[in-house]
PDB file of C-alpha atoms in Angstrom:
ATOM      1  CA  MET A1104     -84.456-145.202 151.059  1.00 79.00           C
ATOM      2  CA  ILE A1105     -86.785-144.793 148.058  1.00 83.00           C
ATOM      3  CA  TRP A1106     -84.766-141.831 146.813  1.00 87.00           C
ATOM      4  CA  ILE A1107     -81.433-143.628 147.195  1.00 91.00           C
ATOM      5  CA  SER A1108     -82.671-146.843 145.495  1.00 90.00           C
ATOM      6  CA  THR A1109     -84.309-144.938 142.634  1.00 90.00           C
ATOM      7  CA  LEU A1110     -81.260-142.743 141.944  1.00 92.00           C
ATOM      8  CA  ILE A1111     -78.856-145.696 141.996  1.00 93.00           C
ATOM      9  CA  SER A1112     -81.099-147.575 139.586  1.00 92.00           C
ATOM     10  CA  THR A1113     -81.485-144.702 137.112  1.00 92.00           C
ATOM     11  CA  ILE A1114     -77.743-143.986 137.219  1.00 92.00           C
ATOM     12  CA  LEU A1115     -77.098-147.643 136.323  1.00 90.00           C
ATOM     13  CA  VAL A1116     -79.596-147.402 133.458  1.00 87.00           C
ATOM     14  CA  SER A1117     -77.936-144.194 132.236  1.00 89.00           C
ATOM     15  CA  MET A1118     -74.509-145.870 132.348  1.00 88.00           C
ATOM     16  CA  MET A1119     -75.716-148.368 129.724  1.00 82.00           C
ATOM     17  CA  SER A1120     -75.136-145.503 127.276  1.00 82.00           C
ATOM     18  CA  PHE A1121     -71.406-146.210 127.521  1.00 83.00           C
ATOM     19  CA  ALA A1122     -71.833-149.599 125.858  1.00 73.00           C
ATOM     20  CA  GLY A1123     -70.204-148.222 122.747  1.00 73.00           C
ATOM     21  CA  ILE A1124     -66.899-147.808 124.614  1.00 77.00           C
ATOM     22  CA  PHE A1125     -66.047-151.398 123.676  1.00 69.00           C
ATOM     23  CA  LEU A1126     -65.845-150.342 120.031  1.00 66.00           C
ATOM     24  CA  LEU A1127     -63.567-147.310 120.512  1.00 66.00           C
ATOM     25  CA  SER A1128     -60.329-149.296 120.139  1.00 65.00           C
ATOM     26  CA  ALA A1129     -61.413-151.229 117.036  1.00 65.00           C
ATOM     27  CA  LYS A1130     -59.343-150.709 113.864  1.00 70.00           C
ATOM     28  CA  LYS A1131     -60.968-148.579 111.146  1.00 66.00           C
ATOM     29  CA  GLN A1132     -61.677-151.444 108.729  1.00 69.00           C
ATOM     30  CA  THR A1133     -63.064-153.640 111.488  1.00 72.00           C
ATOM     31  CA  PHE A1134     -65.029-150.713 112.922  1.00 69.00           C
ATOM     32  CA  ASN A1135     -66.665-149.922 109.542  1.00 69.00           C
ATOM     33  CA  ARG A1136     -67.735-153.533 109.137  1.00 73.00           C
ATOM     34  CA  LEU A1137     -69.133-153.651 112.683  1.00 75.00           C
ATOM     35  CA  LEU A1138     -70.817-150.292 112.123  1.00 74.00           C
ATOM     36  CA  SER A1139     -72.809-151.533 109.110  1.00 78.00           C
ATOM     37  CA  TRP A1140     -74.006-154.529 111.156  1.00 82.00           C
ATOM     38  CA  LEU A1141     -74.735-152.283 114.124  1.00 79.00           C
ATOM     39  CA  ILE A1142     -76.978-149.981 112.039  1.00 81.00           C
ATOM     40  CA  CYS A1143     -79.013-152.958 110.850  1.00 85.00           C
ATOM     41  CA  PHE A1144     -79.211-154.195 114.447  1.00 84.00           C
ATOM     42  CA  ALA A1145     -80.280-150.726 115.602  1.00 80.00           C
ATOM     43  CA  ALA A1146     -83.118-150.633 113.064  1.00 85.00           C
ATOM     44  CA  GLY A1147     -84.326-153.996 114.391  1.00 87.00           C
ATOM     45  CA  THR A1148     -84.177-152.912 118.012  1.00 82.00           C
ATOM     46  CA  LEU A1149     -86.029-149.660 117.296  1.00 81.00           C
ATOM     47  CA  LEU A1150     -88.786-151.515 115.447  1.00 89.00           C
ATOM     48  CA  GLY A1151     -88.891-154.226 118.127  1.00 87.00           C
ATOM     49  CA  ASN A1152     -88.976-151.671 120.934  1.00 81.00           C
ATOM     50  CA  SER A1153     -91.970-150.021 119.257  1.00 86.00           C
ATOM     51  CA  PHE A1154     -93.923-153.154 118.249  1.00 91.00           C
ATOM     52  CA  PHE A1155     -93.260-155.365 121.255  1.00 87.00           C
ATOM     53  CA  HIS A1156     -92.973-152.841 124.061  1.00 82.00           C
ATOM     54  CA  LEU A1157     -94.063-149.230 123.544  1.00 83.00           C
ATOM     55  CA  ILE A1158     -97.139-149.790 121.383  1.00 91.00           C
ATOM     56  CA  PRO A1159     -98.551-152.669 123.493  1.00 90.00           C
ATOM     57  CA  GLU A1160     -97.782-150.568 126.587  1.00 85.00           C
ATOM     58  CA  THR A1161     -99.696-147.648 125.062  1.00 89.00           C
ATOM     59  CA  TYR A1162    -102.817-149.768 124.361  1.00 92.00           C
ATOM     60  CA  HIS A1163    -102.548-151.255 127.844  1.00 89.00           C
ATOM     61  CA  ALA A1164    -102.390-147.871 129.544  1.00 86.00           C
ATOM     62  CA  ILE A1165    -104.808-145.827 127.392  1.00 90.00           C
ATOM     63  CA  SER A1166    -108.348-147.177 127.261  1.00 87.00           C
ATOM     64  CA  SER A1167    -109.326-145.345 124.054  1.00 92.00           C
ATOM     65  CA  LEU A1168    -107.785-147.111 121.041  1.00 92.00           C
ATOM     66  CA  THR A1169    -108.414-144.040 118.894  1.00 94.00           C
ATOM     67  CA  ILE A1170    -106.508-141.744 121.234  1.00 93.00           C
ATOM     68  CA  ALA A1171    -103.676-144.268 121.613  1.00 94.00           C
ATOM     69  CA  SER A1172    -103.318-144.712 117.840  1.00 95.00           C
ATOM     70  CA  GLY A1173    -103.573-140.959 117.324  1.00 95.00           C
ATOM     71  CA  LEU A1174    -100.732-140.329 119.756  1.00 93.00           C
ATOM     72  CA  ILE A1175     -98.522-142.876 118.009  1.00 94.00           C
ATOM     73  CA  ALA A1176     -99.260-141.285 114.643  1.00 95.00           C
ATOM     74  CA  GLY A1177     -98.735-137.881 116.240  1.00 92.00           C
ATOM     75  CA  GLY A1178     -95.300-138.986 117.482  1.00 86.00           C
ATOM     76  CA  PHE A1179     -94.394-140.118 113.963  1.00 92.00           C
ATOM     77  CA  LEU A1180     -95.497-136.766 112.500  1.00 92.00           C
ATOM     78  CA  PHE A1181     -93.809-134.806 115.244  1.00 85.00           C
ATOM     79  CA  PHE A1182     -90.450-136.405 114.436  1.00 78.00           C
ATOM     80  CA  LEU A1183     -91.124-135.842 110.724  1.00 83.00           C
ATOM     81  CA  LEU A1184     -91.560-132.128 111.477  1.00 83.00           C
ATOM     82  CA  ILE A1185     -88.392-132.021 113.612  1.00 75.00           C
ATOM     83  CA  ASP A1186     -86.490-133.846 110.850  1.00 71.00           C
ATOM     84  CA  GLN A1187     -87.507-131.238 108.255  1.00 75.00           C
ATOM     85  CA  LEU A1188     -86.603-128.383 110.620  1.00 73.00           C
ATOM     86  CA  LEU A1189     -83.179-129.939 111.185  1.00 61.00           C
ATOM     87  CA  HIS A1190     -82.659-130.391 107.432  1.00 60.00           C
ATOM     88  CA  ASN A1191     -83.612-126.764 106.777  1.00 60.00           C
ATOM     89  CA  HIS A1192     -81.245-125.617 109.534  1.00 51.00           C
ATOM     90  CA  ALA A1193     -78.440-127.760 108.069  1.00 47.00           C
ATOM     91  CA  GLN A1194     -78.861-126.119 104.669  1.00 49.00           C
ATOM     92  CA  HIS A1195     -78.152-122.707 106.185  1.00 48.00           C
ATOM     93  CA  ALA A1196     -75.395-123.862 108.558  1.00 45.00           C
ATOM     94  CA  GLU A1197     -71.715-123.860 107.719  1.00 46.00           C
ATOM     95  CA  ASN A1198     -71.171-127.362 109.099  1.00 49.00           C
ATOM     96  CA  ASN A1199     -73.804-129.877 108.045  1.00 52.00           C
ATOM     97  CA  GLU A1200     -71.744-133.042 108.311  1.00 58.00           C
ATOM     98  CA  VAL A1201     -74.080-134.585 110.857  1.00 62.00           C
ATOM     99  CA  SER A1202     -77.281-136.111 109.435  1.00 72.00           C
ATOM    100  CA  ALA A1203     -80.581-135.087 110.990  1.00 73.00           C
ATOM    101  CA  TYR A1204     -81.518-138.626 112.012  1.00 74.00           C
ATOM    102  CA  GLY A1205     -78.571-138.572 114.452  1.00 81.00           C
ATOM    103  CA  TYR A1206     -80.207-135.773 116.403  1.00 83.00           C
ATOM    104  CA  LEU A1207     -83.598-137.433 116.079  1.00 82.00           C
ATOM    105  CA  SER A1208     -82.131-140.576 117.654  1.00 82.00           C
ATOM    106  CA  LEU A1209     -80.870-138.526 120.589  1.00 87.00           C
ATOM    107  CA  TYR A1210     -84.233-136.774 121.060  1.00 85.00           C
ATOM    108  CA  SER A1211     -86.312-139.940 120.918  1.00 80.00           C
ATOM    109  CA  GLY A1212     -83.821-141.774 123.148  1.00 82.00           C
ATOM    110  CA  ALA A1213     -84.010-138.953 125.684  1.00 87.00           C
ATOM    111  CA  VAL A1214     -87.839-139.159 125.704  1.00 82.00           C
ATOM    112  CA  HIS A1215     -87.694-142.943 126.204  1.00 78.00           C
ATOM    113  CA  SER A1216     -85.079-142.704 128.954  1.00 86.00           C
ATOM    114  CA  PHE A1217     -87.150-140.007 130.735  1.00 86.00           C
ATOM    115  CA  THR A1218     -90.121-142.375 130.730  1.00 78.00           C
ATOM    116  CA  ASP A1219     -87.988-145.223 132.099  1.00 81.00           C
ATOM    117  CA  GLY A1220     -86.878-142.979 134.919  1.00 86.00           C
ATOM    118  CA  VAL A1221     -90.463-142.056 135.770  1.00 80.00           C
ATOM    119  CA  LEU A1222     -91.542-145.679 135.865  1.00 75.00           C
ATOM    120  CA  ILE A1223     -88.522-146.868 137.902  1.00 84.00           C
ATOM    121  CA  ALA A1224     -89.421-144.249 140.504  1.00 85.00           C
ATOM    122  CA  VAL A1225     -93.062-145.325 140.491  1.00 74.00           C
ATOM    123  CA  ALA A1226     -91.980-148.971 140.921  1.00 73.00           C
ATOM    124  CA  PHE A1227     -89.810-148.147 143.953  1.00 83.00           C
ATOM    125  CA  MET A1228     -92.693-146.094 145.391  1.00 78.00           C
ATOM    126  CA  THR A1229     -94.791-149.274 145.078  1.00 65.00           C
ATOM    127  CA  SER A1230     -92.222-151.640 146.655  1.00 70.00           C
ATOM    128  CA  PHE A1231     -88.476-152.223 146.758  1.00 82.00           C
ATOM    129  CA  GLN A1232     -88.876-155.608 145.045  1.00 74.00           C
ATOM    130  CA  ALA A1233     -90.882-154.095 142.176  1.00 66.00           C
ATOM    131  CA  GLY A1234     -88.239-151.399 141.670  1.00 78.00           C
ATOM    132  CA  VAL A1235     -85.367-153.900 141.570  1.00 81.00           C
ATOM    133  CA  ALA A1236     -87.241-156.177 139.152  1.00 68.00           C
ATOM    134  CA  LEU A1237     -88.109-153.332 136.792  1.00 72.00           C
ATOM    135  CA  THR A1238     -84.571-151.939 136.910  1.00 82.00           C
ATOM    136  CA  PHE A1239     -83.111-155.305 136.008  1.00 74.00           C
ATOM    137  CA  ALA A1240     -85.522-155.700 133.097  1.00 67.00           C
ATOM    138  CA  ILE A1241     -84.729-152.226 131.751  1.00 75.00           C
ATOM    139  CA  LEU A1242     -80.947-152.886 132.020  1.00 79.00           C
ATOM    140  CA  LEU A1243     -81.396-156.038 129.930  1.00 66.00           C
ATOM    141  CA  HIS A1244     -83.126-154.226 127.080  1.00 64.00           C
ATOM    142  CA  GLU A1245     -81.083-150.985 127.294  1.00 73.00           C
ATOM    143  CA  LEU A1246     -77.754-152.723 126.640  1.00 73.00           C
ATOM    144  CA  PRO A1247     -78.468-153.875 123.053  1.00 72.00           C
ATOM    145  CA  LYS A1248     -80.453-150.679 122.377  1.00 75.00           C
ATOM    146  CA  LYS A1249     -77.550-148.420 123.445  1.00 79.00           C
ATOM    147  CA  PHE A1250     -75.159-150.366 121.224  1.00 77.00           C
ATOM    148  CA  GLY A1251     -77.547-149.622 118.364  1.00 79.00           C
ATOM    149  CA  ASP A1252     -77.908-145.943 119.345  1.00 83.00           C
ATOM    150  CA  PHE A1253     -74.127-145.582 119.339  1.00 84.00           C
ATOM    151  CA  GLY A1254     -73.956-147.010 115.822  1.00 82.00           C
ATOM    152  CA  ILE A1255     -76.692-144.622 114.626  1.00 84.00           C
ATOM    153  CA  LEU A1256     -74.756-141.603 115.892  1.00 87.00           C
ATOM    154  CA  ILE A1257     -71.511-142.760 114.228  1.00 86.00           C
ATOM    155  CA  LYS A1258     -73.357-143.378 110.945  1.00 81.00           C
ATOM    156  CA  ALA A1259     -74.944-139.912 111.224  1.00 83.00           C
ATOM    157  CA  GLY A1260     -71.524-138.274 111.349  1.00 85.00           C
ATOM    158  CA  PHE A1261     -70.617-137.957 115.050  1.00 87.00           C
ATOM    159  CA  SER A1262     -67.074-138.819 116.083  1.00 86.00           C
ATOM    160  CA  ARG A1263     -66.727-141.895 118.240  1.00 83.00           C
ATOM    161  CA  TYR A1264     -66.119-139.895 121.410  1.00 87.00           C
ATOM    162  CA  LYS A1265     -68.911-137.385 120.743  1.00 89.00           C
ATOM    163  CA  ALA A1266     -71.305-140.239 120.024  1.00 88.00           C
ATOM    164  CA  LEU A1267     -70.373-141.822 123.366  1.00 89.00           C
ATOM    165  CA  ILE A1268     -70.870-138.608 125.344  1.00 91.00           C
ATOM    166  CA  TYR A1269     -74.081-137.521 123.611  1.00 91.00           C
ATOM    167  CA  ASN A1270     -75.533-140.987 123.966  1.00 89.00           C
ATOM    168  CA  PHE A1271     -74.820-140.783 127.729  1.00 91.00           C
ATOM    169  CA  LEU A1272     -76.353-137.301 128.042  1.00 92.00           C
ATOM    170  CA  SER A1273     -79.473-138.555 126.230  1.00 90.00           C
ATOM    171  CA  GLY A1274     -79.681-141.482 128.690  1.00 89.00           C
ATOM    172  CA  CYS A1275     -79.337-139.153 131.719  1.00 92.00           C
ATOM    173  CA  THR A1276     -82.891-137.965 131.252  1.00 91.00           C
ATOM    174  CA  ALA A1277     -83.846-141.160 133.148  1.00 91.00           C
ATOM    175  CA  ILE A1278     -82.406-139.476 136.255  1.00 94.00           C
ATOM    176  CA  LEU A1279     -84.423-136.344 135.530  1.00 91.00           C
ATOM    177  CA  GLY A1280     -87.626-138.360 135.107  1.00 86.00           C
ATOM    178  CA  ALA A1281     -87.024-140.196 138.365  1.00 90.00           C
ATOM    179  CA  ILE A1282     -86.332-137.014 140.338  1.00 90.00           C
ATOM    180  CA  MET A1283     -89.425-135.298 138.987  1.00 87.00           C
ATOM    181  CA  THR A1284     -91.566-138.316 139.869  1.00 82.00           C
ATOM    182  CA  LEU A1285     -90.228-138.547 143.429  1.00 85.00           C
ATOM    183  CA  TRP A1286     -90.634-134.806 143.875  1.00 85.00           C
ATOM    184  CA  ILE A1287     -94.151-134.434 142.461  1.00 81.00           C
ATOM    185  CA  GLY A1288     -95.523-137.911 143.179  1.00 69.00           C
ATOM    186  CA  ASN A1289     -97.760-140.340 141.289  1.00 59.00           C
ATOM    187  CA  ALA A1290     -99.302-137.571 139.158  1.00 61.00           C
ATOM    188  CA  VAL A1291     -96.277-137.750 136.857  1.00 59.00           C
ATOM    189  CA  GLN A1292     -97.024-141.401 136.062  1.00 59.00           C
ATOM    190  CA  ASN A1293    -100.380-140.382 134.592  1.00 66.00           C
ATOM    191  CA  PHE A1294     -98.549-137.918 132.320  1.00 68.00           C
ATOM    192  CA  SER A1295     -95.897-140.517 131.350  1.00 66.00           C
ATOM    193  CA  ILE A1296     -98.429-142.782 129.601  1.00 77.00           C
ATOM    194  CA  TYR A1297     -98.864-140.103 126.946  1.00 80.00           C
ATOM    195  CA  ILE A1298     -95.100-139.812 126.386  1.00 76.00           C
ATOM    196  CA  ILE A1299     -94.765-143.539 125.580  1.00 79.00           C
ATOM    197  CA  PRO A1300     -96.755-143.479 122.254  1.00 87.00           C
ATOM    198  CA  ILE A1301     -94.893-140.359 121.141  1.00 81.00           C
ATOM    199  CA  ALA A1302     -91.592-142.200 121.694  1.00 78.00           C
ATOM    200  CA  ALA A1303     -93.021-145.184 119.779  1.00 84.00           C
ATOM    201  CA  GLY A1304     -93.887-142.976 116.822  1.00 87.00           C
ATOM    202  CA  GLY A1305     -90.386-141.459 116.970  1.00 80.00           C
ATOM    203  CA  PHE A1306     -88.694-144.853 116.953  1.00 80.00           C
ATOM    204  CA  LEU A1307     -90.806-145.962 113.992  1.00 89.00           C
ATOM    205  CA  TYR A1308     -89.901-142.799 112.052  1.00 84.00           C
ATOM    206  CA  ILE A1309     -86.151-143.160 112.706  1.00 77.00           C
ATOM    207  CA  ALA A1310     -86.148-146.843 111.734  1.00 84.00           C
ATOM    208  CA  THR A1311     -88.304-146.587 108.609  1.00 87.00           C
ATOM    209  CA  VAL A1312     -87.341-143.175 107.253  1.00 82.00           C
ATOM    210  CA  GLY A1313     -83.862-142.623 108.706  1.00 74.00           C
ATOM    211  CA  LEU A1314     -82.180-146.021 108.878  1.00 76.00           C
ATOM    212  CA  LEU A1315     -83.753-148.574 106.549  1.00 83.00           C
ATOM    213  CA  PRO A1316     -83.369-146.481 103.367  1.00 82.00           C
ATOM    214  CA  GLU A1317     -79.729-145.786 104.352  1.00 72.00           C
ATOM    215  CA  ILE A1318     -79.135-149.513 104.954  1.00 76.00           C
ATOM    216  CA  PHE A1319     -80.606-150.700 101.618  1.00 79.00           C
ATOM    217  CA  ARG A1320     -78.988-147.875  99.695  1.00 76.00           C
ATOM    218  CA  SER A1321     -75.517-149.016 100.688  1.00 71.00           C
ATOM    219  CA  SER A1322     -76.192-152.780 100.688  1.00 72.00           C
ATOM    220  CA  THR A1323     -75.421-155.185  97.863  1.00 74.00           C
ATOM    221  CA  ARG A1324     -76.833-158.564  96.946  1.00 74.00           C
ATOM    222  CA  ARG A1325     -73.963-160.205  98.784  1.00 75.00           C
ATOM    223  CA  ASN A1326     -74.468-158.460 102.132  1.00 80.00           C
ATOM    224  CA  PHE A1327     -78.272-158.037 101.993  1.00 83.00           C
ATOM    225  CA  ALA A1328     -78.768-161.359 103.757  1.00 86.00           C
ATOM    226  CA  VAL A1329     -76.346-160.255 106.492  1.00 87.00           C
ATOM    227  CA  CYS A1330     -78.202-156.971 106.915  1.00 87.00           C
ATOM    228  CA  LEU A1331     -81.531-158.794 107.109  1.00 90.00           C
ATOM    229  CA  PHE A1332     -80.087-161.178 109.677  1.00 92.00           C
ATOM    230  CA  PHE A1333     -79.055-158.343 112.031  1.00 90.00           C
ATOM    231  CA  ILE A1334     -82.364-156.548 111.604  1.00 91.00           C
ATOM    232  CA  CYS A1335     -84.159-159.777 112.592  1.00 93.00           C
ATOM    233  CA  LEU A1336     -81.685-160.293 115.464  1.00 91.00           C
ATOM    234  CA  GLY A1337     -82.601-156.850 116.881  1.00 86.00           C
ATOM    235  CA  LEU A1338     -86.302-157.696 116.504  1.00 91.00           C
ATOM    236  CA  LEU A1339     -85.883-161.075 118.233  1.00 90.00           C
ATOM    237  CA  ILE A1340     -83.886-159.652 121.170  1.00 84.00           C
ATOM    238  CA  MET A1341     -86.596-157.023 121.761  1.00 82.00           C
ATOM    239  CA  PHE A1342     -89.305-159.699 121.431  1.00 86.00           C
ATOM    240  CA  PHE A1343     -87.730-161.972 124.029  1.00 83.00           C
ATOM    241  CA  SER A1344     -87.038-158.925 126.241  1.00 72.00           C
ATOM    242  CA  PHE A1345     -90.693-157.827 126.220  1.00 63.00           C
ATOM    243  CA  GLY A1346     -92.789-160.593 124.739  1.00 54.00           C
ATOM    244  CA  ASN A1347     -95.751-161.542 126.937  1.00 51.00           C
ATOM    245  CA  ASN A1348     -94.381-159.327 129.734  1.00 50.00           C
ATOM    246  CA  HIS A1349     -95.446-155.909 130.921  1.00 48.00           C
ATOM    247  CA  LEU A1350     -92.336-154.397 132.410  1.00 47.00           C
ATOM    248  CA  HIS A1351     -93.899-151.196 133.599  1.00 48.00           C
ATOM    249  CA  VAL A1352     -95.892-150.695 136.735  1.00 44.00           C
ATOM    250  CA  HIS A1353     -99.315-149.035 136.546  1.00 44.00           C
TER     251      HIS A1353
END
């Protein structure tokens, strides 16, 4: 029963990656306008996810503030290194139409989804009620985040259909995390607390280095207020999703 409940829950969470399907039929002009707003929204959700969820969760789970802060900084530097490696690879590749931050978004999203899968499994191992409550909470915050992730991939150069599929594959690591946890047991949970700050550092890197410069480079005085509004909207949604609540089970 624990296996069935956990797998159904993680499959539902992974399916949130198809949120972008609602934008596939939009006309090009409408889609481009929505995309610019979506990128601003994505930056806000990434920052909000880090500040209101992953970073507080890190300090809650790791007793040493120095180690916790070091892991967050390490995550930021790790994604900086990956970014540079991707840029160097693109310079030697024939097709470099896709920006590096698109792949970074996929990698960090996969890490975050893996952690969600681990913690959903741990919750169901605790009780059925805890598992259902955690799954519902994750579904609520994954929907806006996956909309944002889809926009990031499109902005990075992926086609609409590739962005949809890759976003889904990145989200499927939740299933992998759940299976590993159920197979190995509670020991995986102890490892997962060190993944969370690395994901936080990755989200901060993508938002501040990948997205915000891109947003303000293409914005004008007229649409700056609109961009700022959608950034704040992403922050607010993440705040009300996580504010004063610890979603994860320890």
